[in-house]
CSV table of C-alpha atoms in Angstrom, one decimal:
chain,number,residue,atom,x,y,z
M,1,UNK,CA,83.9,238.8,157.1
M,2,UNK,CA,83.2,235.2,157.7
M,3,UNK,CA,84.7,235.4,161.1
M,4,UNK,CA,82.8,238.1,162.5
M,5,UNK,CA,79.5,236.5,160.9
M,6,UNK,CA,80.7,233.9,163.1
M,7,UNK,CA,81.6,235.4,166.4
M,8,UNK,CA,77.9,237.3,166.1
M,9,UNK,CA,75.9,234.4,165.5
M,10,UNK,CA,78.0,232.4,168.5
M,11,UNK,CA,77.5,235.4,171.0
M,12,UNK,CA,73.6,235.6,170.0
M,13,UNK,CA,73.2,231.8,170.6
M,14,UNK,CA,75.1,232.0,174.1
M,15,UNK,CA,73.3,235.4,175.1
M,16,UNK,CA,70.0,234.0,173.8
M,17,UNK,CA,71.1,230.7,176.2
M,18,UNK,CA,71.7,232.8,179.5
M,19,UNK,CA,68.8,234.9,178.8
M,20,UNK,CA,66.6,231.6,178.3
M,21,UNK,CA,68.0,230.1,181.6
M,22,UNK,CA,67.7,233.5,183.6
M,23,UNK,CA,64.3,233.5,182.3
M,24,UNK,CA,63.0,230.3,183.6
M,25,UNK,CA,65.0,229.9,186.6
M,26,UNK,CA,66.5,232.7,187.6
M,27,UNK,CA,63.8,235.2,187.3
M,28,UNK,CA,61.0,233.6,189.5
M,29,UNK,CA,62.9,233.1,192.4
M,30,UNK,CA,64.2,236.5,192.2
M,31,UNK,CA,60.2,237.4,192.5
M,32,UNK,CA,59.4,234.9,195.2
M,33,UNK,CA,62.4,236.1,197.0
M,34,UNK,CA,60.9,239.6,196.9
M,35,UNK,CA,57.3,238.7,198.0
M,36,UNK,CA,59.2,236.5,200.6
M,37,UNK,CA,61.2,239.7,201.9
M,38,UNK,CA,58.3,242.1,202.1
M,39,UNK,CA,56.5,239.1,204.3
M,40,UNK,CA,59.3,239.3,206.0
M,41,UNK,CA,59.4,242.8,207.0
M,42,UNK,CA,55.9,243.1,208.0
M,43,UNK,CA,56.7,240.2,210.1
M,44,UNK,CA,59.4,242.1,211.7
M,45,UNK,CA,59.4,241.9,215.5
M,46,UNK,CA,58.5,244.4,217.8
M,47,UNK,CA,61.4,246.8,219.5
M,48,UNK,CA,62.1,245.1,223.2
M,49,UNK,CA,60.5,241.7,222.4
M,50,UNK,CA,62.8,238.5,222.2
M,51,UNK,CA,62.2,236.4,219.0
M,52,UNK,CA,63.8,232.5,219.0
M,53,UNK,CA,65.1,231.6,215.5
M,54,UNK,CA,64.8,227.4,214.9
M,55,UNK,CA,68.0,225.8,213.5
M,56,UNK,CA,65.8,225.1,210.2
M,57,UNK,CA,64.5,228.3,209.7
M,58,UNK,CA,66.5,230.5,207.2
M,59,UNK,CA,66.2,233.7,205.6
M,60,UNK,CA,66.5,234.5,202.0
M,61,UNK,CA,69.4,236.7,202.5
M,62,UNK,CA,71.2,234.3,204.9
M,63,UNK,CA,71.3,231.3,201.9
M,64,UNK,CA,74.3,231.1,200.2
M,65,UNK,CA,74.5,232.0,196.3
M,66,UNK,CA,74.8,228.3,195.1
M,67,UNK,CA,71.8,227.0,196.8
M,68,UNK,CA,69.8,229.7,195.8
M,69,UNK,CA,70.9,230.2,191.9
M,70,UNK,CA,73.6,227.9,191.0
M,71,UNK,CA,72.0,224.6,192.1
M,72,UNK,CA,68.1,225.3,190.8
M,73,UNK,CA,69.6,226.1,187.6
M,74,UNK,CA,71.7,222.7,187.2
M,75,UNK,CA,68.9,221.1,188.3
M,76,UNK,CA,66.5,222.4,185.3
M,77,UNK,CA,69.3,222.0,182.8
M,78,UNK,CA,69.7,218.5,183.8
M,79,UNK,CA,65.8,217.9,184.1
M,80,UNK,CA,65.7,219.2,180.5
M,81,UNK,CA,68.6,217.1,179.5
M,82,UNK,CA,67.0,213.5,180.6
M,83,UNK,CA,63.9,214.5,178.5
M,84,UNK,CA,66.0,215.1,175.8
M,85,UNK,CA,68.6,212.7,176.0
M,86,UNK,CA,68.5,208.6,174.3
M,87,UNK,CA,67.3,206.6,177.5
M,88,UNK,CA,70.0,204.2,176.0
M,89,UNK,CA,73.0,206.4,176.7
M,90,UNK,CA,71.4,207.9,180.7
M,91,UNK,CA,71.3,203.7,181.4
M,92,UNK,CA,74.7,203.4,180.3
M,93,UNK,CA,75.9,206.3,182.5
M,94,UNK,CA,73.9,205.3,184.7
M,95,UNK,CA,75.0,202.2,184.4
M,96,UNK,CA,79.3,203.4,184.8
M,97,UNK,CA,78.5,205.8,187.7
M,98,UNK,CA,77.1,202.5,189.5
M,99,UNK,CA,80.8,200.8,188.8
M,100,UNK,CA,82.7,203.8,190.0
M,101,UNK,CA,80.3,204.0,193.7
M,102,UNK,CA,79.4,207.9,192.0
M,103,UNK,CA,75.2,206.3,192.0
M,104,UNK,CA,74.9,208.3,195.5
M,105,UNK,CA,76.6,211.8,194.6
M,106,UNK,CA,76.0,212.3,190.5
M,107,UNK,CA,72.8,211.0,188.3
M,108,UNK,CA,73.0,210.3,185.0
M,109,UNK,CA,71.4,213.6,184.0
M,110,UNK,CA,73.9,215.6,186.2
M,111,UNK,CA,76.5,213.9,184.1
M,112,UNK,CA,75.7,214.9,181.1
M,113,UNK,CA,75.9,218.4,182.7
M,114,UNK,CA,79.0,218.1,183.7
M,115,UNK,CA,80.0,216.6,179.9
M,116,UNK,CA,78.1,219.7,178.6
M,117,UNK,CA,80.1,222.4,181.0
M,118,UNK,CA,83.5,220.8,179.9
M,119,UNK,CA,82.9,220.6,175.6
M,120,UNK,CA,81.7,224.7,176.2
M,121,UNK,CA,84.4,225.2,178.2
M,122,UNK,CA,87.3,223.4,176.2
M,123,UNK,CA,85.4,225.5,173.3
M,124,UNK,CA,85.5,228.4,174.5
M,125,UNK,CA,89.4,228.4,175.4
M,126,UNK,CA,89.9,226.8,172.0
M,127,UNK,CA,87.7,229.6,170.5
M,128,UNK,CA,90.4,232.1,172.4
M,129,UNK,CA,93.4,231.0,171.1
M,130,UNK,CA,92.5,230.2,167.7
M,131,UNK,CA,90.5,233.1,166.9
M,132,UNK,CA,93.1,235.5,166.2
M,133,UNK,CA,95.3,232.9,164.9
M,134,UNK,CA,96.1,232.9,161.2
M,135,UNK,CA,94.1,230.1,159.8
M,136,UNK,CA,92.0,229.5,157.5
M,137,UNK,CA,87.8,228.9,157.9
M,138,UNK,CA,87.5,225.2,157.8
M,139,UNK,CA,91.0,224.9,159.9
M,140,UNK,CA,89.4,227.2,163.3
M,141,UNK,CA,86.0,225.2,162.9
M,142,UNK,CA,88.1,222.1,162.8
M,143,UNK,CA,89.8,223.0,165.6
M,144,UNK,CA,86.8,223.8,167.8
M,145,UNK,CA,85.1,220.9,167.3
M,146,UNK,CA,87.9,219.2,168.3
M,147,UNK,CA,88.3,221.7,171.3
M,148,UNK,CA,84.7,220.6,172.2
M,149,UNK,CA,84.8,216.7,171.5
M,150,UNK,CA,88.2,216.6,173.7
M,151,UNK,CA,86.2,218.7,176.5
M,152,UNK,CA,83.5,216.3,176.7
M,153,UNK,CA,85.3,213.2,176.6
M,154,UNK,CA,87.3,214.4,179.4
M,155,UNK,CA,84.4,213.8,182.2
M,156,UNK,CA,84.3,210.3,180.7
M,157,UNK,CA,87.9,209.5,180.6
M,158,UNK,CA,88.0,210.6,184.3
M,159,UNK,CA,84.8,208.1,185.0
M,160,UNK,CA,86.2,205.0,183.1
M,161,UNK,CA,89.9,205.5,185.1
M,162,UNK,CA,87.2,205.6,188.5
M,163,UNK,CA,85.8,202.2,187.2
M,164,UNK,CA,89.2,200.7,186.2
M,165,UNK,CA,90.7,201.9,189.8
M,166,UNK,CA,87.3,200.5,191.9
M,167,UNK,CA,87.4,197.0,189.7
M,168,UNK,CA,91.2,196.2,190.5
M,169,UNK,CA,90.4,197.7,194.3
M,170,UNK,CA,87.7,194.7,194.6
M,171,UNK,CA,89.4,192.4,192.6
M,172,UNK,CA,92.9,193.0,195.7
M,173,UNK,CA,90.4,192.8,198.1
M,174,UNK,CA,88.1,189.8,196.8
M,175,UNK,CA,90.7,186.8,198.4
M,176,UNK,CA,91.1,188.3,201.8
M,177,UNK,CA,87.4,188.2,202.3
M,178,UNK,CA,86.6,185.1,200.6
M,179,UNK,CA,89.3,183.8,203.2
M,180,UNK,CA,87.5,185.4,206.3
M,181,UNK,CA,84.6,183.6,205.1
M,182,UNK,CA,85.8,180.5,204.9
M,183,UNK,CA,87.3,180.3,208.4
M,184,UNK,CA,84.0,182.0,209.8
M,185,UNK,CA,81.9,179.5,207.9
M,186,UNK,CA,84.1,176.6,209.0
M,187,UNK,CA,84.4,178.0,212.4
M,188,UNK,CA,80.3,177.1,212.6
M,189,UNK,CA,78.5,180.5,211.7
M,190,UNK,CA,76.1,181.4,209.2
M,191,UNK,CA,76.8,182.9,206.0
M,192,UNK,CA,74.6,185.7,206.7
M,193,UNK,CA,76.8,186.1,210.0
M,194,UNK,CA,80.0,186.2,208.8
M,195,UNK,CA,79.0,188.3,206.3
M,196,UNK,CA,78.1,191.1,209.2
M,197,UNK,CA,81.5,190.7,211.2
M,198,UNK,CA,83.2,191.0,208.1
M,199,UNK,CA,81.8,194.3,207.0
M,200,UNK,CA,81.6,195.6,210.7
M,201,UNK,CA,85.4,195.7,211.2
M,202,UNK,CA,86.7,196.1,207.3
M,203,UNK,CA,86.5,198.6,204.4
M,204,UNK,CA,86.9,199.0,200.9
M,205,UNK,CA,84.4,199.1,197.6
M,206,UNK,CA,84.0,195.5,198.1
M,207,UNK,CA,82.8,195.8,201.5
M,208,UNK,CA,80.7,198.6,201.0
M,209,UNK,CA,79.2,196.8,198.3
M,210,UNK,CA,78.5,194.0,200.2
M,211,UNK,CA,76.7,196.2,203.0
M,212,UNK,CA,74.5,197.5,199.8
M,213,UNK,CA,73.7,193.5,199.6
M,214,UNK,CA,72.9,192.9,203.6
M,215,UNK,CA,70.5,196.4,203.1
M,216,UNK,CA,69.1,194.6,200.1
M,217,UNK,CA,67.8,191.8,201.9
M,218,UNK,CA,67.1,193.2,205.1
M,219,UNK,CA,64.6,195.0,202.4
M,220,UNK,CA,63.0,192.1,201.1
M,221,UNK,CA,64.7,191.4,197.9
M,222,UNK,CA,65.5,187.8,197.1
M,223,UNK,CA,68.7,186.6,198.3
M,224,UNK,CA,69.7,185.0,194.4
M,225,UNK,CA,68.8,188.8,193.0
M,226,UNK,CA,70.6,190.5,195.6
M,227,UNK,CA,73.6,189.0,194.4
M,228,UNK,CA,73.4,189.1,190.6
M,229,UNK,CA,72.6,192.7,191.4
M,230,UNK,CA,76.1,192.6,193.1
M,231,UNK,CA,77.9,191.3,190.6
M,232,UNK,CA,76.5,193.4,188.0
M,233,UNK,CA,77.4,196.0,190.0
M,234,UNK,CA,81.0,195.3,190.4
M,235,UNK,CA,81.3,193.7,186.9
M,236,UNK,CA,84.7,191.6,188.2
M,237,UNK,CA,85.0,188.3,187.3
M,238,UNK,CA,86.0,186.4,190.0
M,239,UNK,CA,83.2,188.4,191.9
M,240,UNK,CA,80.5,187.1,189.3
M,241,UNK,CA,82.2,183.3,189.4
M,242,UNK,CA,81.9,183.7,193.8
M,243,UNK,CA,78.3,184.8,193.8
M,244,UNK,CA,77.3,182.1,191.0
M,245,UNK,CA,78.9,179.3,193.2
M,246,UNK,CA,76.9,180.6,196.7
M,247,UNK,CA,74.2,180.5,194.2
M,248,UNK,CA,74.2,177.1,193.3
M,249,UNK,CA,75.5,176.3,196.3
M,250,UNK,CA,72.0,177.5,198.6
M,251,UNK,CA,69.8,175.8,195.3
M,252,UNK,CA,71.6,172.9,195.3
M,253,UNK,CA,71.8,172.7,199.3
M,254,UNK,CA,75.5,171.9,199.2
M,255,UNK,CA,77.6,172.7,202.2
M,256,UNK,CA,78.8,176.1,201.9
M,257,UNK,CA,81.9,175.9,203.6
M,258,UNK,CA,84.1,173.4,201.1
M,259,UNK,CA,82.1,175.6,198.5
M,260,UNK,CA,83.5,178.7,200.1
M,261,UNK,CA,87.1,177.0,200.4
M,262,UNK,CA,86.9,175.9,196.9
M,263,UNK,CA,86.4,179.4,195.5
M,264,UNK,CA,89.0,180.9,198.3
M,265,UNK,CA,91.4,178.5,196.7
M,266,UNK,CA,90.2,179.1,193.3
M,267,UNK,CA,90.4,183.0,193.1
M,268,UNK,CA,93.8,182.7,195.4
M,269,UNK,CA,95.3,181.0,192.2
M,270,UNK,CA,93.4,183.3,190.0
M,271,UNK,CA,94.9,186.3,191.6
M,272,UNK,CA,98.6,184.7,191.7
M,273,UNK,CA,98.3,183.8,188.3
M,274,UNK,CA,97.5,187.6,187.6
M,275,UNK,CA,100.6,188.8,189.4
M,276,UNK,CA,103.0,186.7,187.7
M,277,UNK,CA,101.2,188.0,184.4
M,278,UNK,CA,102.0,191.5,185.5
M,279,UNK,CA,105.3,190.7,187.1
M,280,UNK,CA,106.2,189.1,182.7
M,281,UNK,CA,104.8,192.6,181.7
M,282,UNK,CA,107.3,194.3,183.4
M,283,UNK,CA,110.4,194.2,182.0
M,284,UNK,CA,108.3,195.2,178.3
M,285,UNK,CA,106.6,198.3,180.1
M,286,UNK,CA,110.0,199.4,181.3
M,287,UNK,CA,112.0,199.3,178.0
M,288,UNK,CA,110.1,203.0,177.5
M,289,UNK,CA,111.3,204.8,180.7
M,290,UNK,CA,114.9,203.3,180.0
M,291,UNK,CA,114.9,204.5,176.6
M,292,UNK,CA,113.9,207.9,177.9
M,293,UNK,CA,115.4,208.7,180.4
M,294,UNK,CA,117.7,206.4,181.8
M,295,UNK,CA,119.8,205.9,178.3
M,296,UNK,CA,120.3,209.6,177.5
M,297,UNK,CA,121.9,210.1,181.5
M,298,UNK,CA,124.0,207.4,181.1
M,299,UNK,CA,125.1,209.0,177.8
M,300,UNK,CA,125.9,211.9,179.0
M,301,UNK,CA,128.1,210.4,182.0
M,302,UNK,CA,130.0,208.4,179.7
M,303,UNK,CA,130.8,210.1,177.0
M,304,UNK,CA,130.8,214.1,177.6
M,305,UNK,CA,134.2,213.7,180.0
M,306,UNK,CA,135.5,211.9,177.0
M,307,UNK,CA,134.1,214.8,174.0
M,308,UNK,CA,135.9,217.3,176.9
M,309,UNK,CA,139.0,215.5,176.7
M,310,UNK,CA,139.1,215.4,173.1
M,311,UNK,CA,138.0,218.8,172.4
M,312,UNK,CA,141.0,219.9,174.8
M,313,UNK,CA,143.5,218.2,173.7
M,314,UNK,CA,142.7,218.8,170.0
């Protein structure tokens, strides 16, 4: 009885959830597509006349069912969601999305969309296979929430391996254009120059976020901010340690070519200390692999000819 008290009070909340969205999304555009139609048809053109159709005109009909439905509706949920969500936790996300180079294609709002979509989702298949199980109460309402906590965190998993994969990107790529610099530097152009032919002829994270830096100050924004904003937004270390040193290096009015060879040199060593550190982890991070599947092969090579032999001969 507690089950289907359940199950009814689940269905009204996601009925009363579609009918709430269909209502203030849905609904009015299906009217303004109407009075759009009609318009449409009066303005029809007359039999033998000709009638040129822009590239940017549209009709109604000719939009495609995401554009039209899906995408006004994610918008409004999202809307609703960054006036309901802790500004706290949007900056954060905001804040992550910025790391992973996602700033352009998701907003924090959208995020917490997607978040949303995956806890109902994982829900709703936990909800499937656990409803008819034979469990208790308090063991299917454990097991959805855990359904639903494990669908959520599953967007943010995904975001925090995008971060971890774009930081050791720029952190590989951070020596081989220090070095560049340093021989355009010494070679007798500006920083500002070398900067360009760098970012003309390579890519990467780094170098896209270094073209986000030229755009900054091309804008206006002070060179020293332009660069914290940088290393902020690539939160490496040996990033952060490059753009203090050109820092200090323009306030103190140091030359910025034994400055840039300094910290080419510097982060070279940094970055070969780093490998050997890896290359030490190694032989630890393989002991798992060997136990699992390298032991039981060998086991089997060596000693089922020899089980054969004994069982035969017994």
């Amino acid at each position: 009885m507690l089950i289907f008290l359940f199950s009814m009070v689940l269905a009204l909340t996601v009925f009363m959830i579609f009918f709430a969205v269909i209502r203030k999304v849905i609904l009015p555009q299906t009217s303004v597509r109407q009075r759009i139609f009609a318009l449409d048809q009066n303005n029809a053109p007359v039999p033998g006349t000709t009638v040129v159709k822009t590239d940017g005109q549209r009709k109604i009909r000719e939009i495609p069912f995401m554009e039209r439905v899906v995408k006004p509706a994610g918008e409004h949920i999202a809307d609703t969601i960054s006036h309901m969500a802790p500004k706290q936790v949007l900056a954060l996300i905001e804040k992550r999305l910025v790391m992973a180079g996602k700033a352009h294609e998701c907003t924090a709002p959208q995020f917490m969309v997607i978040i949303l979509i995956g806890a109902l989702s994982m829900w709703f298949i936990t909800f499937t296979f656990v409803g008819d199980g034979n469990y208790i109460l308090i063991q299917k309402v454990v097991f959805l929430l855990l359904g639903g906590i494990l669908g959520g965190m599953m967007p943010v998993a995904c975001l925090n391996t995008m971060v971890q994969n774009r930081q050791a990107e720029i952190a590989r790529q951070l020596p081989e254009v220090l070095d560049l610099l340093c021989v355009s530097v010494q070679a007798g152009l500006s920083f500002d120059a070398a900067l360009s032919k760098i970012t003309d002829r390579m890519k990467g994270a780094l170098i896209s976020e270094c073209k986000r830096l030229q755009e900054d100050i091309r804008m206006g924004m002070v060179r020293r901010t332009a660069m914290k904003n940088l290393a902020s937004r690539c939160d490496v270390q040996d990033v952060s340690l490059f753009m203090t040193s050109v820092i200090q290096a323009e306030r103190l009015g140091t030359s910025m070519s034994k400055t840039l060879k300094n910290q080419a040199d510097n982060i070279r060593e940094r970055r070969r200390q780093y490998v050997k550190a890896e290359a030490m982890r190694a032989p630890v991070k393989i002991v798992f692999p060997l136990v699992l599947f390298i032991f039981p092969a060998l086991f089997v090579v060596t000693l089922v000819p020899t089980l054969l032999f004994l069982m035969r001969n017994m």
